[in-house]
Amino acid sequence: MLFQVGGQGTRPTFFEMAAAQQLPSSLRAALTYSLGVLALRRPFIHKILDYEDECFALLMLVLETHSLRTTDGSFAESLYGLRRRAVKIKVKGDNKGSDVGEEINHTGLEKRQKVLSVVFLVILPYLRSKLHSIYNKEREVVLQATLWGHEGERFGDTDYFDGAGNSIVSTSSSDAEESVRDRLRKKIRKIVAAFYPWIHAGNEGFSFAYQLLYLLDATGFYSLGLHALGIHVCRATGQELMDTSSRISKIRSRERERLRGPPWLKAVQSGLLSCAYGVLDYAQTGLIAAVFFFKMMEWWYQSAEERMSAPTVYPPPPPPPPPKVAKEGIPLPSDRTLCPLCSQKRANPSVVSVSGFVFCYSCIFRYVSQYKRCPVTLMPATVDQIRRLFDDV
């Protein structure tokens, strides 16, 4: 499925190129997340996640090769209706040779350019990802060595001594001879850790410079890789889309004619080719639609599970009935603001927590200290159960 978006003429806009460049990384993040969620119920999927870089590189190798072969564009570029064209610059001038200019002609991609495009689209990103992971591991080792000591030291790297202080046996791992492969691997990792930041900074700097120049319409190359290959990315016209469809049909008819063997074997091979063609043709929209559908289903079931697992909210229980006034207890005054003990307006009001009645602090403190009970309900109480009130209603 192809989309024509924005801009005029055959030159794509900066936003089209940026969207096409970011699509593979976004697709990888979505696929990794989807597989991670599926791995929670199917643990064997963890084996795929253990080789995430290799699996995604293999997937993109198939998709990019098929897309460049059939549409002369990358997987992401063909989704946005873009095509790659080889650039041939001709120097032109007038008869006197005083006015010299350049004429840019676009032609189809050569086989060498398609192969190198796959290298720039798949192989180099894969190598960059592996170098980045090696750099992160080496940085973690350096941080651990900084925090816990030298990286060669281990918990078991100790010597045992007898009573006289003589060494009996040494279990230090540094005494063991390392293989040549391990030493070479460590050297390579140290070299990568030393030079990768500069390589990464240079790559990002060139990318920023080319994107800025492309945005300012100072160059027709969006990246250093396209400039090295001599390729412009152009918007496909309607006629080119029709020519692409006819070319795909011719390529597939020639491939079917090359089938050899008995009739039943040809039928099987033709069926397999048809299935492969169908998968590759709908891989663009199919992958994106599958990820979108998966996210929708995850949101749907997660919402349902949250509703089912949500705790039932019950109404708060009614307050307990007030304690009854004992017959032998002190009667309550008619005015609720008076202290039952001194019959005066409460000063420094305090409550007995076992009964809830309020008194003056000095009155209730003396009474509870002497009788160990509430004066109204005669319920047992202690001084520790007297609480100060800061808002006496």
mmCIF file of C-alpha atoms in Angstrom:
data_model
loop_
_atom_site.group_PDB
_atom_site.id
_atom_site.type_symbol
_atom_site.label_atom_id
_atom_site.label_comp_id
_atom_site.label_asym_id
_atom_site.label_seq_id
_atom_site.Cartn_x
_atom_site.Cartn_y
_atom_site.Cartn_z
ATOM 1 C CA MET A 1 0.000 0.000 0.000
ATOM 2 C CA LEU A 2 1.515 3.330 -1.088
ATOM 3 C CA PHE A 3 0.866 6.828 0.162
ATOM 4 C CA GLN A 4 1.550 10.159 -1.520
ATOM 5 C CA VAL A 5 2.120 12.755 1.176
ATOM 6 C CA GLY A 6 2.821 16.478 0.938
ATOM 7 C CA GLY A 7 5.290 18.466 -1.101
ATOM 8 C CA GLN A 8 5.435 19.378 -4.762
ATOM 9 C CA GLY A 9 7.370 17.801 -7.611
ATOM 10 C CA THR A 10 9.529 14.723 -7.230
ATOM 11 C CA ARG A 11 11.661 15.966 -4.330
ATOM 12 C CA PRO A 12 10.355 14.579 -1.008
ATOM 13 C CA THR A 13 9.906 16.895 1.925
ATOM 14 C CA PHE A 14 12.192 16.741 4.927
ATOM 15 C CA PHE A 15 9.402 15.270 7.037
ATOM 16 C CA GLU A 16 8.806 12.437 4.566
ATOM 17 C CA MET A 17 12.482 11.512 4.669
ATOM 18 C CA ALA A 18 12.612 11.744 8.464
ATOM 19 C CA ALA A 19 9.521 9.547 8.801
ATOM 20 C CA ALA A 20 10.960 6.967 6.410
ATOM 21 C CA GLN A 21 14.254 6.954 8.320
ATOM 22 C CA GLN A 22 12.607 6.469 11.730
ATOM 23 C CA LEU A 23 10.165 3.765 10.633
ATOM 24 C CA PRO A 24 12.541 0.743 11.011
ATOM 25 C CA SER A 25 13.591 1.708 14.545
ATOM 26 C CA SER A 26 9.967 2.308 15.543
ATOM 27 C CA LEU A 27 8.949 -1.019 14.027
ATOM 28 C CA ARG A 28 11.745 -2.787 15.894
ATOM 29 C CA ALA A 29 10.690 -1.290 19.218
ATOM 30 C CA ALA A 30 7.077 -2.306 18.606
ATOM 31 C CA LEU A 31 8.007 -5.866 17.596
ATOM 32 C CA THR A 32 10.345 -6.257 20.583
ATOM 33 C CA TYR A 33 7.659 -5.065 22.966
ATOM 34 C CA SER A 34 5.048 -7.336 21.397
ATOM 35 C CA LEU A 35 7.317 -10.381 21.617
ATOM 36 C CA GLY A 36 8.186 -9.481 25.206
ATOM 37 C CA VAL A 37 4.508 -9.480 26.159
ATOM 38 C CA LEU A 38 3.904 -12.782 24.353
ATOM 39 C CA ALA A 39 6.952 -14.294 26.073
ATOM 40 C CA LEU A 40 5.233 -13.879 29.443
ATOM 41 C CA ARG A 41 2.900 -16.747 28.509
ATOM 42 C CA ARG A 42 5.138 -18.582 26.040
ATOM 43 C CA PRO A 43 8.682 -18.749 27.442
ATOM 44 C CA PHE A 44 10.188 -20.224 24.265
ATOM 45 C CA ILE A 45 9.867 -16.775 22.650
ATOM 46 C CA HIS A 46 12.677 -15.621 24.955
ATOM 47 C CA LYS A 47 15.082 -17.439 22.628
ATOM 48 C CA ILE A 48 14.132 -14.985 19.884
ATOM 49 C CA LEU A 49 14.612 -12.030 22.212
ATOM 50 C CA ASP A 50 18.074 -13.333 23.150
ATOM 51 C CA TYR A 51 19.083 -12.845 19.497
ATOM 52 C CA GLU A 52 17.071 -9.701 18.918
ATOM 53 C CA ASP A 53 19.683 -7.972 16.742
ATOM 54 C CA GLU A 54 20.213 -10.986 14.501
ATOM 55 C CA CYS A 55 16.497 -11.748 14.063
ATOM 56 C CA PHE A 56 15.581 -8.170 13.207
ATOM 57 C CA ALA A 57 18.545 -7.854 10.822
ATOM 58 C CA LEU A 58 17.459 -11.047 9.041
ATOM 59 C CA LEU A 59 13.876 -9.784 8.783
ATOM 60 C CA MET A 60 14.989 -6.425 7.394
ATOM 61 C CA LEU A 61 17.403 -8.155 5.001
ATOM 62 C CA VAL A 62 14.504 -10.042 3.414
ATOM 63 C CA LEU A 63 12.213 -7.005 3.328
ATOM 64 C CA GLU A 64 14.823 -4.549 2.044
ATOM 65 C CA THR A 65 16.077 -6.945 -0.641
ATOM 66 C CA HIS A 66 12.557 -7.588 -1.893
ATOM 67 C CA SER A 67 11.647 -3.901 -1.811
ATOM 68 C CA LEU A 68 14.779 -2.754 -3.670
ATOM 69 C CA ARG A 69 14.364 -5.507 -6.212
ATOM 70 C CA THR A 70 10.754 -4.712 -7.030
ATOM 71 C CA THR A 71 10.291 -0.986 -6.333
ATOM 72 C CA ASP A 72 13.817 0.528 -6.357
ATOM 73 C CA GLY A 73 13.166 1.819 -2.854
ATOM 74 C CA SER A 74 13.758 0.711 0.700
ATOM 75 C CA PHE A 75 11.081 -0.904 2.836
ATOM 76 C CA ALA A 76 10.175 2.380 4.533
ATOM 77 C CA GLU A 77 10.567 4.537 1.419
ATOM 78 C CA SER A 78 8.228 2.404 -0.658
ATOM 79 C CA LEU A 79 5.599 2.719 2.066
ATOM 80 C CA TYR A 80 5.637 6.500 1.566
ATOM 81 C CA GLY A 81 5.644 6.255 -2.231
ATOM 82 C CA LEU A 82 9.346 7.107 -2.607
ATOM 83 C CA ARG A 83 11.873 5.671 -5.029
ATOM 84 C CA ARG A 84 15.664 5.664 -5.268
ATOM 85 C CA ARG A 85 17.213 7.059 -8.421
ATOM 86 C CA ALA A 86 20.842 7.042 -9.512
ATOM 87 C CA VAL A 87 22.232 10.549 -9.994
ATOM 88 C CA LYS A 88 24.206 11.462 -13.086
ATOM 89 C CA ILE A 89 25.541 15.007 -13.118
ATOM 90 C CA LYS A 90 26.388 16.542 -16.477
ATOM 91 C CA VAL A 91 28.297 19.784 -16.799
ATOM 92 C CA LYS A 92 26.735 22.077 -19.368
ATOM 93 C CA GLY A 93 27.716 25.487 -20.707
ATOM 94 C CA ASP A 94 27.012 27.881 -23.544
ATOM 95 C CA ASN A 95 28.885 28.014 -26.814
ATOM 96 C CA LYS A 96 31.479 30.445 -25.482
ATOM 97 C CA GLY A 97 32.028 28.411 -22.344
ATOM 98 C CA SER A 98 31.512 31.411 -20.091
ATOM 99 C CA ASP A 99 28.412 30.125 -18.304
ATOM 100 C CA VAL A 100 28.857 26.683 -16.806
ATOM 101 C CA GLY A 101 26.165 24.781 -14.892
ATOM 102 C CA GLU A 102 25.178 21.314 -13.806
ATOM 103 C CA GLU A 103 22.324 19.176 -15.060
ATOM 104 C CA ILE A 104 21.112 16.328 -12.827
ATOM 105 C CA ASN A 105 19.607 13.282 -14.519
ATOM 106 C CA HIS A 106 17.911 10.468 -12.626
ATOM 107 C CA THR A 107 18.134 6.887 -13.847
ATOM 108 C CA GLY A 108 17.249 3.487 -12.456
ATOM 109 C CA LEU A 109 19.405 1.790 -9.845
ATOM 110 C CA GLU A 110 22.207 -0.491 -10.909
ATOM 111 C CA LYS A 111 22.720 -3.886 -9.323
ATOM 112 C CA ARG A 112 25.791 -2.619 -7.474
ATOM 113 C CA GLN A 113 23.810 0.261 -5.994
ATOM 114 C CA LYS A 114 21.058 -2.090 -4.838
ATOM 115 C CA VAL A 115 23.560 -4.370 -3.116
ATOM 116 C CA LEU A 116 25.294 -1.437 -1.438
ATOM 117 C CA SER A 117 21.914 -0.025 -0.429
ATOM 118 C CA VAL A 118 21.179 -3.272 1.413
ATOM 119 C CA VAL A 119 24.560 -2.963 3.117
ATOM 120 C CA PHE A 120 23.803 0.591 4.276
ATOM 121 C CA LEU A 121 20.233 -0.257 5.288
ATOM 122 C CA VAL A 122 20.822 -3.583 7.079
ATOM 123 C CA ILE A 123 24.464 -4.538 7.625
ATOM 124 C CA LEU A 124 25.769 -1.215 8.942
ATOM 125 C CA PRO A 125 22.860 -0.684 11.397
ATOM 126 C CA TYR A 126 23.393 -4.237 12.662
ATOM 127 C CA LEU A 127 27.117 -3.614 13.207
ATOM 128 C CA ARG A 128 26.362 -0.302 14.897
ATOM 129 C CA SER A 129 23.929 -2.047 17.240
ATOM 130 C CA LYS A 130 26.503 -4.706 18.166
ATOM 131 C CA LEU A 131 29.202 -2.087 18.745
ATOM 132 C CA HIS A 132 26.809 -0.141 20.943
ATOM 133 C CA SER A 133 26.069 -3.221 23.056
ATOM 134 C CA ILE A 134 29.804 -3.988 23.403
ATOM 135 C CA TYR A 135 30.444 -0.395 24.449
ATOM 136 C CA ASN A 136 27.696 -0.542 27.082
ATOM 137 C CA LYS A 137 29.079 -3.783 28.527
ATOM 138 C CA GLU A 138 32.597 -2.376 28.727
ATOM 139 C CA ARG A 139 31.298 0.763 30.380
ATOM 140 C CA GLU A 140 29.515 -1.345 32.998
ATOM 141 C CA VAL A 141 32.755 -3.248 33.642
ATOM 142 C CA VAL A 142 34.644 0.014 34.118
ATOM 143 C CA LEU A 143 31.988 1.330 36.492
ATOM 144 C CA GLN A 144 32.063 -1.879 38.526
ATOM 145 C CA ALA A 145 35.849 -1.759 38.666
ATOM 146 C CA THR A 146 35.663 1.841 39.855
ATOM 147 C CA LEU A 147 33.172 0.992 42.585
ATOM 148 C CA TRP A 148 34.396 -2.432 43.725
ATOM 149 C CA GLY A 149 38.051 -2.473 42.792
ATOM 150 C CA HIS A 150 40.093 -3.951 39.970
ATOM 151 C CA GLU A 151 38.063 -5.980 37.500
ATOM 152 C CA GLY A 152 40.478 -8.917 37.767
ATOM 153 C CA GLU A 153 39.820 -9.384 41.468
ATOM 154 C CA ARG A 154 37.128 -11.859 42.489
ATOM 155 C CA PHE A 155 35.695 -13.032 45.766
ATOM 156 C CA GLY A 156 37.551 -16.342 45.530
ATOM 157 C CA ASP A 157 40.900 -14.841 44.532
ATOM 158 C CA THR A 158 42.549 -15.485 47.910
ATOM 159 C CA ASP A 159 45.502 -17.431 49.254
ATOM 160 C CA TYR A 160 45.210 -19.888 52.133
ATOM 161 C CA PHE A 161 47.929 -19.886 54.809
ATOM 162 C CA ASP A 162 48.965 -22.334 57.465
ATOM 163 C CA GLY A 163 49.587 -21.461 61.072
ATOM 164 C CA ALA A 164 53.119 -20.214 60.332
ATOM 165 C CA GLY A 165 51.863 -17.834 57.665
ATOM 166 C CA ASN A 166 53.154 -19.850 54.705
ATOM 167 C CA SER A 167 50.976 -20.039 51.626
ATOM 168 C CA ILE A 168 49.479 -23.485 51.103
ATOM 169 C CA VAL A 169 47.588 -23.063 47.837
ATOM 170 C CA SER A 170 46.632 -20.111 45.681
ATOM 171 C CA THR A 171 43.248 -19.965 43.973
ATOM 172 C CA SER A 172 43.806 -16.649 42.221
ATOM 173 C CA SER A 173 42.282 -16.627 38.768
ATOM 174 C CA SER A 174 45.104 -14.364 37.559
ATOM 175 C CA ASP A 175 47.510 -17.337 37.846
ATOM 176 C CA ALA A 176 45.491 -19.315 35.306
ATOM 177 C CA GLU A 177 46.627 -18.940 31.728
ATOM 178 C CA GLU A 178 44.100 -17.197 29.546
ATOM 179 C CA SER A 179 43.516 -18.452 26.084
ATOM 180 C CA VAL A 180 44.552 -16.408 23.090
ATOM 181 C CA ARG A 181 40.929 -16.026 22.053
ATOM 182 C CA ASP A 182 39.910 -14.513 25.380
ATOM 183 C CA ARG A 183 42.794 -12.064 25.367
ATOM 184 C CA LEU A 184 42.047 -11.065 21.789
ATOM 185 C CA ARG A 185 38.376 -10.608 22.656
ATOM 186 C CA LYS A 186 39.241 -8.347 25.577
ATOM 187 C CA LYS A 187 41.546 -6.253 23.423
ATOM 188 C CA ILE A 188 38.862 -5.853 20.768
ATOM 189 C CA ARG A 189 36.339 -4.792 23.395
ATOM 190 C CA LYS A 190 38.736 -2.237 24.820
ATOM 191 C CA ILE A 191 39.429 -0.859 21.347
ATOM 192 C CA VAL A 192 35.688 -0.626 20.659
ATOM 193 C CA ALA A 193 35.104 1.095 23.997
ATOM 194 C CA ALA A 194 37.843 3.619 23.203
ATOM 195 C CA PHE A 195 36.883 4.468 19.617
ATOM 196 C CA TYR A 196 33.108 3.907 19.515
ATOM 197 C CA PRO A 197 32.178 7.282 21.088
ATOM 198 C CA TRP A 198 34.177 9.087 18.396
ATOM 199 C CA ILE A 199 32.678 6.972 15.620
ATOM 200 C CA HIS A 200 29.179 7.535 16.978
ATOM 201 C CA ALA A 201 29.755 11.272 17.351
ATOM 202 C CA GLY A 202 31.097 11.517 13.798
ATOM 203 C CA ASN A 203 28.154 9.583 12.388
ATOM 204 C CA GLU A 204 25.643 11.733 14.246
ATOM 205 C CA GLY A 205 27.455 14.896 13.179
ATOM 206 C CA PHE A 206 27.413 13.957 9.495
ATOM 207 C CA SER A 207 23.755 12.937 9.746
ATOM 208 C CA PHE A 208 22.826 16.255 11.319
ATOM 209 C CA ALA A 209 24.812 18.218 8.725
ATOM 210 C CA TYR A 210 23.232 16.428 5.758
ATOM 211 C CA GLN A 211 19.733 16.697 7.211
ATOM 212 C CA LEU A 212 20.200 20.409 7.856
ATOM 213 C CA LEU A 213 21.483 20.981 4.320
ATOM 214 C CA TYR A 214 18.597 18.948 2.916
ATOM 215 C CA LEU A 215 16.130 20.968 4.956
ATOM 216 C CA LEU A 216 17.643 24.194 3.609
ATOM 217 C CA ASP A 217 17.493 22.782 0.047
ATOM 218 C CA ALA A 218 21.285 23.041 -0.245
ATOM 219 C CA THR A 219 21.725 19.407 -1.306
ATOM 220 C CA GLY A 220 19.654 16.616 -2.749
ATOM 221 C CA PHE A 221 21.247 13.933 -0.577
ATOM 222 C CA TYR A 222 19.543 13.266 2.744
ATOM 223 C CA SER A 223 22.422 11.280 4.266
ATOM 224 C CA LEU A 224 26.092 10.527 3.803
ATOM 225 C CA GLY A 225 25.284 6.988 2.672
ATOM 226 C CA LEU A 226 23.048 8.215 -0.144
ATOM 227 C CA HIS A 227 25.748 10.676 -1.190
ATOM 228 C CA ALA A 228 28.393 7.940 -1.228
ATOM 229 C CA LEU A 229 26.154 5.749 -3.391
ATOM 230 C CA GLY A 230 25.164 8.632 -5.672
ATOM 231 C CA ILE A 231 21.436 8.144 -5.049
ATOM 232 C CA HIS A 232 18.592 10.626 -4.777
ATOM 233 C CA VAL A 233 15.304 9.682 -3.150
ATOM 234 C CA CYS A 234 12.428 10.908 -5.309
ATOM 235 C CA ARG A 235 8.673 10.769 -5.097
ATOM 236 C CA ALA A 236 7.219 8.202 -7.473
ATOM 237 C CA THR A 237 4.765 9.360 -10.112
ATOM 238 C CA GLY A 238 1.614 7.541 -11.126
ATOM 239 C CA GLN A 239 3.238 6.243 -14.293
ATOM 240 C CA GLU A 240 6.182 4.885 -12.306
ATOM 241 C CA LEU A 241 3.819 3.054 -9.983
ATOM 242 C CA MET A 242 2.113 1.437 -12.975
ATOM 243 C CA ASP A 243 5.479 0.526 -14.495
ATOM 244 C CA THR A 244 6.541 -0.990 -11.179
ATOM 245 C CA SER A 245 3.481 -3.237 -11.104
ATOM 246 C CA SER A 246 4.101 -4.458 -14.647
ATOM 247 C CA ARG A 247 7.789 -5.027 -13.910
ATOM 248 C CA ILE A 248 6.951 -7.096 -10.831
ATOM 249 C CA SER A 249 4.594 -9.231 -12.918
ATOM 250 C CA LYS A 250 7.302 -9.818 -15.536
ATOM 251 C CA ILE A 251 9.902 -10.752 -12.912
ATOM 252 C CA ARG A 252 7.581 -13.261 -11.290
ATOM 253 C CA SER A 253 6.506 -14.783 -14.586
ATOM 254 C CA ARG A 254 10.172 -15.318 -15.516
ATOM 255 C CA GLU A 255 10.818 -16.947 -12.148
ATOM 256 C CA ARG A 256 7.913 -19.330 -12.687
ATOM 257 C CA GLU A 257 9.245 -20.214 -16.133
ATOM 258 C CA ARG A 258 12.564 -21.245 -14.576
ATOM 259 C CA LEU A 259 10.927 -23.962 -12.495
ATOM 260 C CA ARG A 260 12.136 -27.452 -13.382
ATOM 261 C CA GLY A 261 10.907 -30.921 -12.549
ATOM 262 C CA PRO A 262 7.767 -33.015 -12.918
ATOM 263 C CA PRO A 263 4.366 -31.280 -13.053
ATOM 264 C CA TRP A 264 3.522 -31.978 -9.413
ATOM 265 C CA LEU A 265 6.856 -30.509 -8.274
ATOM 266 C CA LYS A 266 6.286 -27.418 -10.409
ATOM 267 C CA ALA A 267 2.849 -27.016 -8.850
ATOM 268 C CA VAL A 268 4.322 -27.214 -5.348
ATOM 269 C CA GLN A 269 7.087 -24.755 -6.205
ATOM 270 C CA SER A 270 4.611 -22.389 -7.818
ATOM 271 C CA GLY A 271 2.401 -22.517 -4.723
ATOM 272 C CA LEU A 272 5.342 -21.786 -2.457
ATOM 273 C CA LEU A 273 6.380 -18.867 -4.656
ATOM 274 C CA SER A 274 2.846 -17.481 -4.583
ATOM 275 C CA CYS A 275 2.793 -17.693 -0.783
ATOM 276 C CA ALA A 276 6.189 -15.997 -0.549
ATOM 277 C CA TYR A 277 5.083 -13.250 -2.936
ATOM 278 C CA GLY A 278 1.914 -12.662 -0.937
ATOM 279 C CA VAL A 279 3.791 -12.433 2.367
ATOM 280 C CA LEU A 280 6.376 -10.038 0.947
ATOM 281 C CA ASP A 281 3.802 -7.870 -0.830
ATOM 282 C CA TYR A 282 1.760 -7.330 2.312
ATOM 283 C CA ALA A 283 4.688 -7.249 4.740
ATOM 284 C CA GLN A 284 4.724 -3.443 4.805
ATOM 285 C CA THR A 285 1.168 -2.833 5.892
ATOM 286 C CA GLY A 286 0.860 -6.263 7.511
ATOM 287 C CA LEU A 287 3.600 -5.689 10.083
ATOM 288 C CA ILE A 288 2.335 -2.247 11.021
ATOM 289 C CA ALA A 289 -1.288 -3.408 11.142
ATOM 290 C CA ALA A 290 -0.331 -6.458 13.231
ATOM 291 C CA VAL A 291 1.502 -4.335 15.794
ATOM 292 C CA PHE A 292 -1.402 -1.879 15.930
ATOM 293 C CA PHE A 293 -3.913 -4.721 16.321
ATOM 294 C CA PHE A 294 -1.791 -6.305 19.051
ATOM 295 C CA LYS A 295 -1.622 -3.031 20.973
ATOM 296 C CA MET A 296 -5.378 -2.607 20.663
ATOM 297 C CA MET A 297 -6.019 -6.136 21.942
ATOM 298 C CA GLU A 298 -3.572 -5.631 24.802
ATOM 299 C CA TRP A 299 -5.309 -2.401 25.790
ATOM 300 C CA TRP A 300 -8.717 -4.097 25.549
ATOM 301 C CA TYR A 301 -7.830 -7.117 27.683
ATOM 302 C CA GLN A 302 -5.821 -5.047 30.143
ATOM 303 C CA SER A 303 -8.824 -2.791 30.707
ATOM 304 C CA ALA A 304 -11.066 -5.830 31.203
ATOM 305 C CA GLU A 305 -8.619 -7.422 33.651
ATOM 306 C CA GLU A 306 -8.349 -4.191 35.599
ATOM 307 C CA ARG A 307 -12.129 -4.016 35.877
ATOM 308 C CA MET A 308 -12.357 -7.652 36.995
ATOM 309 C CA SER A 309 -9.461 -7.445 39.438
ATOM 310 C CA ALA A 310 -10.516 -4.115 40.917
ATOM 311 C CA PRO A 311 -11.462 -4.505 44.591
ATOM 312 C CA THR A 312 -15.109 -4.130 45.500
ATOM 313 C CA VAL A 313 -15.733 -0.801 47.182
ATOM 314 C CA TYR A 314 -18.141 -1.176 50.072
ATOM 315 C CA PRO A 315 -19.854 1.752 51.814
ATOM 316 C CA PRO A 316 -18.212 2.833 55.065
ATOM 317 C CA PRO A 317 -19.697 1.205 58.167
ATOM 318 C CA PRO A 318 -21.940 3.360 60.329
ATOM 319 C CA PRO A 319 -20.388 4.873 63.460
ATOM 320 C CA PRO A 320 -20.787 2.812 66.634
ATOM 321 C CA PRO A 321 -23.501 3.860 69.086
ATOM 322 C CA PRO A 322 -22.368 6.218 71.841
ATOM 323 C CA PRO A 323 -21.512 4.567 75.155
ATOM 324 C CA LYS A 324 -24.260 4.545 77.742
ATOM 325 C CA VAL A 325 -24.031 6.734 80.794
ATOM 326 C CA ALA A 326 -23.675 4.637 83.944
ATOM 327 C CA LYS A 327 -26.220 5.126 86.701
ATOM 328 C CA GLU A 328 -23.486 5.610 89.289
ATOM 329 C CA GLY A 329 -21.521 7.876 86.956
ATOM 330 C CA ILE A 330 -21.419 11.657 86.869
ATOM 331 C CA PRO A 331 -24.465 13.033 85.008
ATOM 332 C CA LEU A 332 -23.897 15.027 81.830
ATOM 333 C CA PRO A 333 -24.739 18.753 81.887
ATOM 334 C CA SER A 334 -27.409 20.088 79.566
ATOM 335 C CA ASP A 335 -24.867 22.438 77.962
ATOM 336 C CA ARG A 336 -22.494 20.342 75.832
ATOM 337 C CA THR A 337 -19.713 22.942 76.170
ATOM 338 C CA LEU A 338 -19.431 22.466 79.940
ATOM 339 C CA CYS A 339 -17.121 20.011 81.663
ATOM 340 C CA PRO A 340 -19.096 17.260 83.486
ATOM 341 C CA LEU A 341 -16.604 17.320 86.382
ATOM 342 C CA CYS A 342 -16.336 21.042 87.184
ATOM 343 C CA SER A 343 -19.534 22.235 85.417
ATOM 344 C CA GLN A 344 -17.499 25.095 83.927
ATOM 345 C CA LYS A 345 -16.690 25.895 80.322
ATOM 346 C CA ARG A 346 -14.031 23.458 79.218
ATOM 347 C CA ALA A 347 -10.454 24.687 79.351
ATOM 348 C CA ASN A 348 -7.841 22.765 77.376
ATOM 349 C CA PRO A 349 -10.467 20.195 76.271
ATOM 350 C CA SER A 350 -9.419 16.565 76.295
ATOM 351 C CA VAL A 351 -11.237 13.342 75.497
ATOM 352 C CA VAL A 352 -11.109 9.905 77.059
ATOM 353 C CA SER A 353 -10.618 7.578 74.095
ATOM 354 C CA VAL A 354 -12.492 4.636 75.662
ATOM 355 C CA SER A 355 -15.756 6.582 75.985
ATOM 356 C CA GLY A 356 -15.495 9.681 73.806
ATOM 357 C CA PHE A 357 -16.634 12.223 76.408
ATOM 358 C CA VAL A 358 -14.797 15.552 76.664
ATOM 359 C CA PHE A 359 -13.580 17.203 79.886
ATOM 360 C CA CYS A 360 -11.111 19.799 81.030
ATOM 361 C CA TYR A 361 -7.642 18.339 80.862
ATOM 362 C CA SER A 362 -6.807 19.086 84.490
ATOM 363 C CA CYS A 363 -10.125 17.648 85.701
ATOM 364 C CA ILE A 364 -9.980 14.409 83.741
ATOM 365 C CA PHE A 365 -6.275 13.913 84.444
ATOM 366 C CA ARG A 366 -6.797 14.082 88.225
ATOM 367 C CA TYR A 367 -9.893 11.872 88.080
ATOM 368 C CA VAL A 368 -8.369 9.147 85.878
ATOM 369 C CA SER A 369 -5.139 9.192 87.869
ATOM 370 C CA GLN A 370 -7.117 8.562 91.051
ATOM 371 C CA TYR A 371 -9.969 6.243 89.943
ATOM 372 C CA LYS A 372 -8.584 4.628 86.725
ATOM 373 C CA ARG A 373 -11.924 4.944 84.937
ATOM 374 C CA CYS A 374 -14.126 7.269 82.916
ATOM 375 C CA PRO A 375 -16.265 9.420 85.237
ATOM 376 C CA VAL A 376 -19.365 9.152 83.026
ATOM 377 C CA THR A 377 -19.408 5.531 81.826
ATOM 378 C CA LEU A 378 -17.199 4.076 84.577
ATOM 379 C CA MET A 379 -15.270 2.201 81.868
ATOM 380 C CA PRO A 380 -11.645 1.379 82.801
ATOM 381 C CA ALA A 381 -9.221 4.012 81.522
ATOM 382 C CA THR A 382 -5.642 5.160 82.001
ATOM 383 C CA VAL A 383 -3.854 8.465 81.658
ATOM 384 C CA ASP A 384 -2.353 7.297 78.353
ATOM 385 C CA GLN A 385 -5.860 7.148 76.877
ATOM 386 C CA ILE A 386 -6.457 10.880 77.344
ATOM 387 C CA ARG A 387 -6.213 12.787 74.058
ATOM 388 C CA ARG A 388 -5.881 16.533 73.612
ATOM 389 C CA LEU A 389 -8.484 18.189 71.348
ATOM 390 C CA PHE A 390 -7.486 21.173 69.230
ATOM 391 C CA ASP A 391 -10.966 21.867 67.893
ATOM 392 C CA ASP A 392 -13.666 21.759 70.540
ATOM 393 C CA VAL A 393 -17.100 21.893 68.956
#
